[in-house]
Amino acid sequence: MTKNEFYKDFKEEDFINDEFFQNWILGSGDLGSDSFWKGFLLDFPEKTETIEKAKNALQTIPFYEVISEVAPSDGKIKTSFLQVSKVLGLKGKKTSARVVPVSFRWWAVAASVMLLLSVGLFFFKNNETHQQLAKVEQTPGLINDLTPGGNKAILTLGNGQTIILDSAGNGILSTEDGSAVMKLADGQIAYEGTGKNGTNEIVYNTISTPPGGQYNLTLSDGSKVWLNAESSLTFPASFTGNDRNVELKGEGYFEIAHNKEKPFHVSVNNTIVEVLGTHFNINAYTDENSLKTTLLEGSVKVVKGSENVIIEPGQQAVVNNTSNSMTINKSVNLEEAVAWKDGLFQFDNTDLQDVMKQLGRWYDVKIEFENDVPAKRFTGKIYRNVNASEVFKILEILDIHFKLEGKTVIVTK
């Protein structure tokens, strides 16, 4: 039996429970899985509606995972699933998709239990103590819910013209320094052209994301950059001379087009990241304790004053913002470092203050603590496309409470 024939009689629930299908729909599959499913639909077009329903179910059903020290029995999994459903008010709630307790192994942690729910993917662990699930009341003050961020940015051209990218139409937006500024069908910005304007003057553009915004663009040399919320990138409309120089504020993920004749330099907070062709993430928010450069592919040199370090894939250069000292983290969690780019919050033994910083940037709110910051740490993932109340429900299970006053979220315990 061929793989196509294996799936031809699948019903909606069969697709939902199939790991290969899950990986494709939720973005953890490889290029081969994408090609297979596109080919499958060509061979069996009558399955299009069934697959679409299964896809919608997987993308709208959330998941909670409660970490356990001992692998639970099937009966305990079912009981826990019903408990969590009741806690979050899903019992009797109408939904466009059935809630099905399935095992999602690609994010499995050793000896852990996975529980499905309704809006994103999240698993959490209280690192101080395992707490019992208690009834979660509606978060006070969050009746007017906070919606998630999205593709929002402003492009400032060399002549001072500003373009609000999220409302601009597709096509050519302007011509700068011999390069056409294009907004593509998928919303990203690209610079295309010869890069020759007949003068030696370098024309700089700046793309800025607000709180609750993100954006990605392709530079004139083919390099790709993703910007997180409250970030900006200043760059030439076209690269001339012997170097490619840009300036970053906030956080950005880079995939640099290789050109050994023109090294690429990112200037950020008086630090220089030097590359030829590589993939890396820079987290340089001014309210963080350190500047972190995380390398996924290639090689980079991080220069701070008279000091410099060279890091390899899987490593992270950390510049302390107080002492200006540099260290190399050789056991960095790469998924956590770039989760934002893939539409996720991801925490790895992260303290509550850092968790709230991420939420504040994405939901465009100020975070205040009514008392001392609770000494709690979290490990887990959740989609960034959910309303804030869903995230706060998860944290309230661990006895963290919130209230909303205008554009300020106050942590009350």
Coordinates of C-alpha atoms in Angstrom, one line a residue:
M1 CA 0.0 0.0 0.0
T2 CA 1.4 3.4 -0.9
K3 CA 1.3 6.3 1.4
N4 CA -1.3 8.0 -0.7
E5 CA -3.6 5.0 -0.4
F6 CA -3.0 4.8 3.3
Y7 CA -4.7 8.2 3.8
K8 CA -7.4 8.0 1.1
D9 CA -10.0 6.7 3.4
F10 CA -9.2 8.9 6.4
K11 CA -12.0 10.8 8.1
E12 CA -11.6 14.2 9.9
E13 CA -10.7 12.6 13.2
D14 CA -8.2 10.3 11.6
F15 CA -6.3 13.2 10.2
I16 CA -6.4 15.1 13.5
N17 CA -4.9 12.1 15.3
D18 CA -2.2 11.5 12.6
E19 CA 1.3 12.8 13.7
F20 CA 2.5 13.3 10.1
F21 CA -0.6 15.4 9.3
Q22 CA -0.2 17.3 12.6
N23 CA 3.4 18.2 11.9
W24 CA 2.4 19.5 8.4
I25 CA -0.5 21.7 9.6
L26 CA 1.3 23.1 12.7
G27 CA 4.5 23.9 10.9
S28 CA 6.9 21.3 12.3
G29 CA 7.1 19.1 9.2
D30 CA 9.8 19.3 6.6
L31 CA 9.6 20.3 2.9
G32 CA 8.9 16.7 2.0
S33 CA 5.7 16.6 4.1
D34 CA 4.4 19.8 2.3
S35 CA 5.1 18.3 -1.1
F36 CA 3.3 15.0 -0.1
W37 CA 0.1 16.7 1.1
K38 CA -0.1 18.9 -1.9
G39 CA 0.3 15.9 -4.1
F40 CA -2.2 13.9 -2.1
L41 CA -4.8 16.6 -2.7
L42 CA -4.1 16.5 -6.4
D43 CA -4.7 12.8 -6.4
F44 CA -7.7 12.9 -4.1
P45 CA -9.4 16.3 -4.5
E46 CA -12.5 14.9 -2.8
K47 CA -10.5 14.9 0.5
T48 CA -10.1 18.7 0.3
E49 CA -13.1 19.5 2.5
T50 CA -12.2 16.8 5.1
I51 CA -8.6 18.0 5.3
E52 CA -9.7 21.6 5.6
K53 CA -11.9 20.8 8.6
A54 CA -9.1 18.8 10.3
K55 CA -6.8 21.7 9.6
N56 CA -9.2 24.2 11.2
A57 CA -9.6 21.9 14.2
L58 CA -5.9 21.6 14.8
Q59 CA -5.3 25.3 14.5
T60 CA -8.1 26.3 16.9
I61 CA -7.9 23.6 19.5
P62 CA -5.5 24.6 22.3
F63 CA -3.4 22.3 24.3
Y64 CA -2.2 22.3 27.9
E65 CA 0.4 19.9 29.1
V66 CA 0.8 19.2 32.8
I67 CA 4.3 17.8 33.5
S68 CA 4.3 14.7 35.6
E69 CA 7.2 12.8 37.2
V70 CA 5.7 9.4 36.2
A71 CA 4.1 8.5 32.9
P72 CA 0.4 8.5 33.5
S73 CA -2.1 5.8 32.6
D74 CA -4.7 6.3 29.8
G75 CA -7.3 6.6 32.5
K76 CA -5.4 9.4 34.2
I77 CA -4.9 11.2 30.9
K78 CA -8.7 11.1 30.3
T79 CA -9.5 12.3 33.8
S80 CA -6.9 15.1 33.7
F81 CA -8.3 16.2 30.3
L82 CA -11.8 16.5 31.7
Q83 CA -10.5 18.4 34.8
V84 CA -8.7 21.0 32.7
S85 CA -11.6 21.3 30.3
K86 CA -13.9 22.1 33.3
V87 CA -11.4 24.5 34.8
L88 CA -11.3 26.6 31.5
G89 CA -15.1 26.5 31.0
L90 CA -15.1 24.2 28.0
K91 CA -17.7 21.8 29.3
G92 CA -20.8 22.3 27.3
K93 CA -19.2 25.1 25.4
K94 CA -20.0 25.1 21.7
T95 CA -17.0 25.1 19.4
S96 CA -16.4 24.8 15.7
A97 CA -14.1 21.8 16.4
R98 CA -14.3 18.8 18.6
V99 CA -11.9 18.7 21.6
V100 CA -10.1 15.4 21.1
P101 CA -7.6 14.0 23.7
V102 CA -4.7 13.0 21.4
S103 CA -1.0 12.6 22.0
F104 CA 1.2 15.1 20.2
R105 CA 4.6 13.5 20.4
W106 CA 6.7 16.1 18.6
W107 CA 6.7 18.3 21.6
A108 CA 6.6 15.5 24.2
V109 CA 8.8 15.8 27.2
A110 CA 10.0 12.6 28.9
A111 CA 7.3 11.2 31.3
S112 CA 4.9 14.0 30.5
V113 CA 1.1 14.1 29.9
M114 CA -0.4 16.2 27.1
L115 CA -3.9 17.7 27.4
L116 CA -5.8 19.4 24.6
L117 CA -7.8 22.6 25.0
S118 CA -9.0 25.5 22.8
V119 CA -6.6 28.3 21.6
G120 CA -2.9 27.7 21.4
L121 CA -0.3 25.2 22.4
F122 CA 1.0 25.6 25.9
F123 CA 2.6 23.3 28.5
F124 CA 3.7 24.7 31.8
K125 CA 5.6 23.6 34.9
N126 CA 5.8 25.4 38.2
N127 CA 9.5 24.9 39.1
E128 CA 8.9 25.4 42.8
T129 CA 6.0 23.0 43.5
H130 CA 3.5 21.0 41.6
Q131 CA 0.2 22.8 42.3
Q132 CA -3.3 21.3 42.0
L133 CA -5.6 22.7 39.3
A134 CA -8.2 25.0 40.9
K135 CA -11.2 26.7 39.5
V136 CA -10.2 29.8 37.4
E137 CA -12.6 32.7 37.6
Q138 CA -12.7 35.2 34.8
T139 CA -9.7 37.5 35.0
P140 CA -11.0 40.7 36.7
G141 CA -10.8 43.8 34.5
L142 CA -10.1 41.8 31.3
I143 CA -13.7 41.8 30.0
N144 CA -12.4 44.1 27.3
D145 CA -9.8 41.7 26.1
L146 CA -6.4 42.5 24.7
T147 CA -6.0 41.2 21.2
P148 CA -2.6 39.9 20.0
G149 CA -0.2 41.8 17.9
G150 CA 0.4 41.4 14.1
N151 CA 2.2 42.6 11.1
K152 CA 2.6 46.3 11.8
A153 CA 5.4 48.6 10.9
I154 CA 6.4 52.1 9.6
L155 CA 9.0 52.5 6.8
T156 CA 10.8 55.8 6.9
L157 CA 12.6 56.5 3.6
G158 CA 15.8 58.5 3.1
N159 CA 13.8 61.6 2.0
G160 CA 11.7 61.6 5.2
Q161 CA 8.6 60.0 3.6
T162 CA 6.9 57.6 5.9
I163 CA 4.8 54.6 4.8
I164 CA 2.5 52.7 7.1
L165 CA 3.2 49.2 5.9
D166 CA 0.2 47.4 7.3
S167 CA -2.2 49.6 5.4
A168 CA -0.1 50.1 2.2
G169 CA -1.2 48.2 -0.9
N170 CA 0.9 45.6 -2.6
G171 CA 3.4 46.6 -5.3
I172 CA 6.0 49.3 -5.7
L173 CA 5.9 51.7 -2.7
S174 CA 8.8 53.9 -3.8
T175 CA 12.2 53.9 -5.5
E176 CA 15.3 54.6 -3.3
D177 CA 19.0 54.7 -4.3
G178 CA 18.3 52.7 -7.5
S179 CA 16.3 50.0 -5.7
A180 CA 12.5 49.6 -5.9
V181 CA 10.8 49.2 -2.5
M182 CA 8.2 46.5 -3.0
K183 CA 5.4 45.2 -0.8
L184 CA 4.8 41.6 -1.7
A185 CA 1.6 39.6 -1.7
D186 CA 2.5 38.0 1.7
G187 CA 3.0 41.4 3.2
Q188 CA 6.7 41.5 3.5
I189 CA 8.9 44.3 2.2
A190 CA 11.6 43.6 -0.4
Y191 CA 14.2 45.8 -2.1
E192 CA 14.9 44.9 -5.7
G193 CA 17.0 46.6 -8.4
T194 CA 20.5 47.5 -9.5
G195 CA 21.4 49.6 -6.4
K196 CA 23.0 52.2 -8.7
N197 CA 21.8 55.7 -8.5
G198 CA 24.7 57.5 -10.2
T199 CA 26.0 59.0 -7.0
N200 CA 28.2 57.9 -4.0
E201 CA 25.6 59.0 -1.5
I202 CA 24.2 56.2 0.7
V203 CA 20.5 56.5 1.3
Y204 CA 19.3 55.0 4.6
N205 CA 15.8 53.6 5.3
T206 CA 14.4 52.7 8.7
I207 CA 11.7 50.1 9.4
S208 CA 10.1 50.3 12.9
T209 CA 7.6 48.1 14.6
P210 CA 5.4 49.4 17.4
P211 CA 4.4 47.5 20.6
G212 CA 2.2 44.7 19.3
G213 CA 3.9 44.7 15.9
Q214 CA 6.2 42.5 13.9
Y215 CA 7.5 42.6 10.3
N216 CA 9.9 41.0 7.9
L217 CA 11.8 42.3 4.9
T218 CA 14.3 41.3 2.3
L219 CA 17.3 43.7 1.9
S220 CA 18.7 44.6 -1.5
D221 CA 21.5 42.0 -1.2
G222 CA 18.9 39.2 -0.6
S223 CA 19.4 39.0 3.2
K224 CA 16.2 38.5 5.1
V225 CA 15.3 40.1 8.5
W226 CA 12.4 39.5 10.9
L227 CA 11.7 42.3 13.4
N228 CA 10.0 41.6 16.8
A229 CA 7.8 44.1 18.6
E230 CA 9.2 47.5 19.6
S231 CA 12.2 47.1 17.3
S232 CA 13.8 48.9 14.4
L233 CA 16.3 48.4 11.6
T234 CA 18.2 51.1 9.8
F235 CA 19.8 50.0 6.5
P236 CA 20.9 51.3 3.1
A237 CA 18.4 51.1 0.3
S238 CA 21.2 49.5 -1.6
F239 CA 24.6 48.2 -0.4
T240 CA 27.7 49.9 -1.9
G241 CA 31.3 49.8 -1.0
N242 CA 33.1 47.0 0.7
D243 CA 30.8 46.4 3.7
R244 CA 27.1 45.9 4.4
N245 CA 26.2 47.8 7.6
V246 CA 22.8 48.0 9.4
E247 CA 21.7 49.1 12.8
L248 CA 19.3 47.2 15.0
K249 CA 17.3 48.3 18.1
G250 CA 15.2 45.7 19.9
E251 CA 15.1 42.2 18.5
G252 CA 15.7 40.8 15.1
Y253 CA 16.3 37.5 13.3
F254 CA 18.7 37.5 10.4
E255 CA 19.3 35.2 7.4
I256 CA 22.3 36.8 5.7
A257 CA 23.0 36.3 2.0
H258 CA 26.6 35.0 1.7
N259 CA 29.1 37.4 0.1
K260 CA 32.7 37.0 1.2
E261 CA 33.6 40.2 -0.6
K262 CA 31.2 42.2 1.5
P263 CA 31.0 41.2 5.2
F264 CA 27.7 42.1 7.0
H265 CA 27.8 44.1 10.2
V266 CA 25.0 44.6 12.7
S267 CA 25.5 47.6 15.0
V268 CA 23.5 47.3 18.2
N269 CA 23.9 49.0 21.6
N270 CA 27.6 49.8 21.0
T271 CA 28.2 46.2 20.0
I272 CA 29.1 44.9 16.5
V273 CA 28.0 41.5 15.1
E274 CA 30.2 40.6 12.1
V275 CA 29.0 37.9 9.7
L276 CA 29.6 36.7 6.1
G277 CA 26.5 34.4 5.5
T278 CA 24.6 32.9 8.5
H279 CA 21.4 32.7 10.5
F280 CA 21.3 34.3 13.9
N281 CA 19.0 36.1 16.4
I282 CA 19.9 39.3 18.3
N283 CA 17.9 40.2 21.4
A284 CA 18.9 43.7 22.5
Y285 CA 16.0 45.3 24.3
T286 CA 17.2 48.1 26.5
D287 CA 15.1 46.9 29.4
E288 CA 16.9 43.5 29.4
N289 CA 20.0 42.7 31.5
S290 CA 22.0 41.5 28.6
L291 CA 22.4 41.6 24.8
K292 CA 22.1 38.1 23.4
T293 CA 23.3 36.9 20.0
T294 CA 22.2 33.4 19.3
L295 CA 23.7 31.5 16.3
L296 CA 21.8 28.9 14.4
E297 CA 23.9 28.5 11.3
G298 CA 27.4 29.7 10.1
S299 CA 29.8 31.7 12.2
V300 CA 29.7 35.2 13.8
K301 CA 32.1 37.4 15.7
V302 CA 30.7 39.7 18.4
V303 CA 32.8 42.7 19.2
K304 CA 32.3 44.9 22.3
G305 CA 35.0 47.6 22.7
S306 CA 38.4 45.8 22.8
E307 CA 36.8 42.4 23.5
N308 CA 35.5 39.9 20.9
V309 CA 34.2 36.4 20.8
I310 CA 33.5 34.0 17.9
I311 CA 30.5 31.7 18.4
E312 CA 29.5 28.5 16.6
P313 CA 26.0 27.1 15.8
G314 CA 24.1 26.3 18.9
Q315 CA 26.0 28.9 21.0
Q316 CA 25.0 32.3 22.3
A317 CA 27.2 35.4 23.0
V318 CA 26.0 37.3 26.0
V319 CA 27.0 40.9 26.7
N320 CA 26.2 42.0 30.2
N321 CA 24.6 45.5 29.9
T322 CA 26.0 46.6 33.3
S323 CA 29.6 45.3 33.3
N324 CA 30.0 45.1 29.4
S325 CA 31.6 41.7 29.9
M326 CA 31.1 38.9 27.4
T327 CA 30.5 35.3 27.9
I328 CA 29.5 32.3 25.7
N329 CA 26.5 30.2 26.5
K330 CA 27.1 26.7 25.0
S331 CA 23.8 25.2 26.2
V332 CA 21.4 27.7 24.8
N333 CA 17.8 26.6 23.9
L334 CA 17.6 27.5 20.2
E335 CA 13.9 27.0 20.0
E336 CA 13.3 29.5 22.8
A337 CA 15.5 32.1 21.2
V338 CA 13.6 32.2 17.9
A339 CA 10.1 31.1 19.0
W340 CA 8.8 34.6 18.5
K341 CA 9.6 34.4 14.8
D342 CA 7.6 31.2 14.5
G343 CA 4.5 32.6 16.2
L344 CA 5.2 31.3 19.7
F345 CA 5.9 32.4 23.2
Q346 CA 8.4 29.9 24.6
F347 CA 9.7 29.8 28.2
D348 CA 12.5 27.7 29.5
N349 CA 12.7 28.1 33.3
T350 CA 11.8 31.8 32.7
D351 CA 11.0 34.0 35.7
L352 CA 7.7 35.8 35.9
Q353 CA 9.2 39.2 35.3
D354 CA 10.7 38.2 31.9
V355 CA 7.5 36.4 31.0
M356 CA 5.5 39.6 31.6
K357 CA 8.0 41.7 29.6
Q358 CA 7.3 39.5 26.5
L359 CA 3.5 39.7 27.0
G360 CA 3.7 43.5 27.6
R361 CA 5.5 44.1 24.3
W362 CA 3.2 41.8 22.3
Y363 CA -0.1 43.0 23.7
D364 CA 1.0 46.7 23.9
V365 CA 0.4 47.1 27.6
K366 CA 2.5 48.4 30.6
I367 CA 3.2 45.8 33.2
E368 CA 3.2 46.6 36.9
F369 CA 3.6 44.4 40.0
E370 CA 1.3 45.4 42.9
N371 CA 3.7 43.7 45.4
D372 CA 7.0 42.0 45.1
V373 CA 7.5 39.9 41.9
P374 CA 6.4 36.3 42.8
A375 CA 9.3 33.9 42.7
K376 CA 7.9 31.6 40.1
R377 CA 9.5 30.2 36.9
F378 CA 7.8 28.7 33.9
T379 CA 8.6 26.3 31.1
G380 CA 6.3 26.1 28.1
K381 CA 4.9 27.3 24.8
I382 CA 1.8 29.1 23.7
Y383 CA 0.8 30.6 20.3
R384 CA 1.1 34.3 20.1
N385 CA -2.1 34.7 18.1
V386 CA -4.4 34.3 21.1
N387 CA -6.1 37.0 23.2
A388 CA -4.3 38.0 26.4
S389 CA -7.1 36.5 28.6
E390 CA -6.2 33.0 27.4
V391 CA -2.5 33.5 28.5
F392 CA -3.6 35.0 31.8
K393 CA -5.9 32.0 32.5
I394 CA -2.9 29.7 32.2
L395 CA -0.9 31.8 34.6
E396 CA -3.8 32.0 37.0
I397 CA -3.8 28.2 37.3
L398 CA -0.4 28.7 39.0
D399 CA -1.9 31.3 41.4
I400 CA -0.8 34.4 39.5
H401 CA -3.6 37.0 39.2
F402 CA -4.1 40.2 37.1
K403 CA -6.3 43.2 36.7
L404 CA -6.4 45.6 33.8
E405 CA -6.5 49.4 34.3
G406 CA -6.5 51.2 31.0
K407 CA -3.4 50.1 29.2
T408 CA -1.7 48.7 32.3
V409 CA -1.8 45.1 33.5
I410 CA -1.2 44.8 37.2
V411 CA 0.1 41.6 38.6
T412 CA -1.7 41.3 42.0
K413 CA -0.1 38.1 43.4

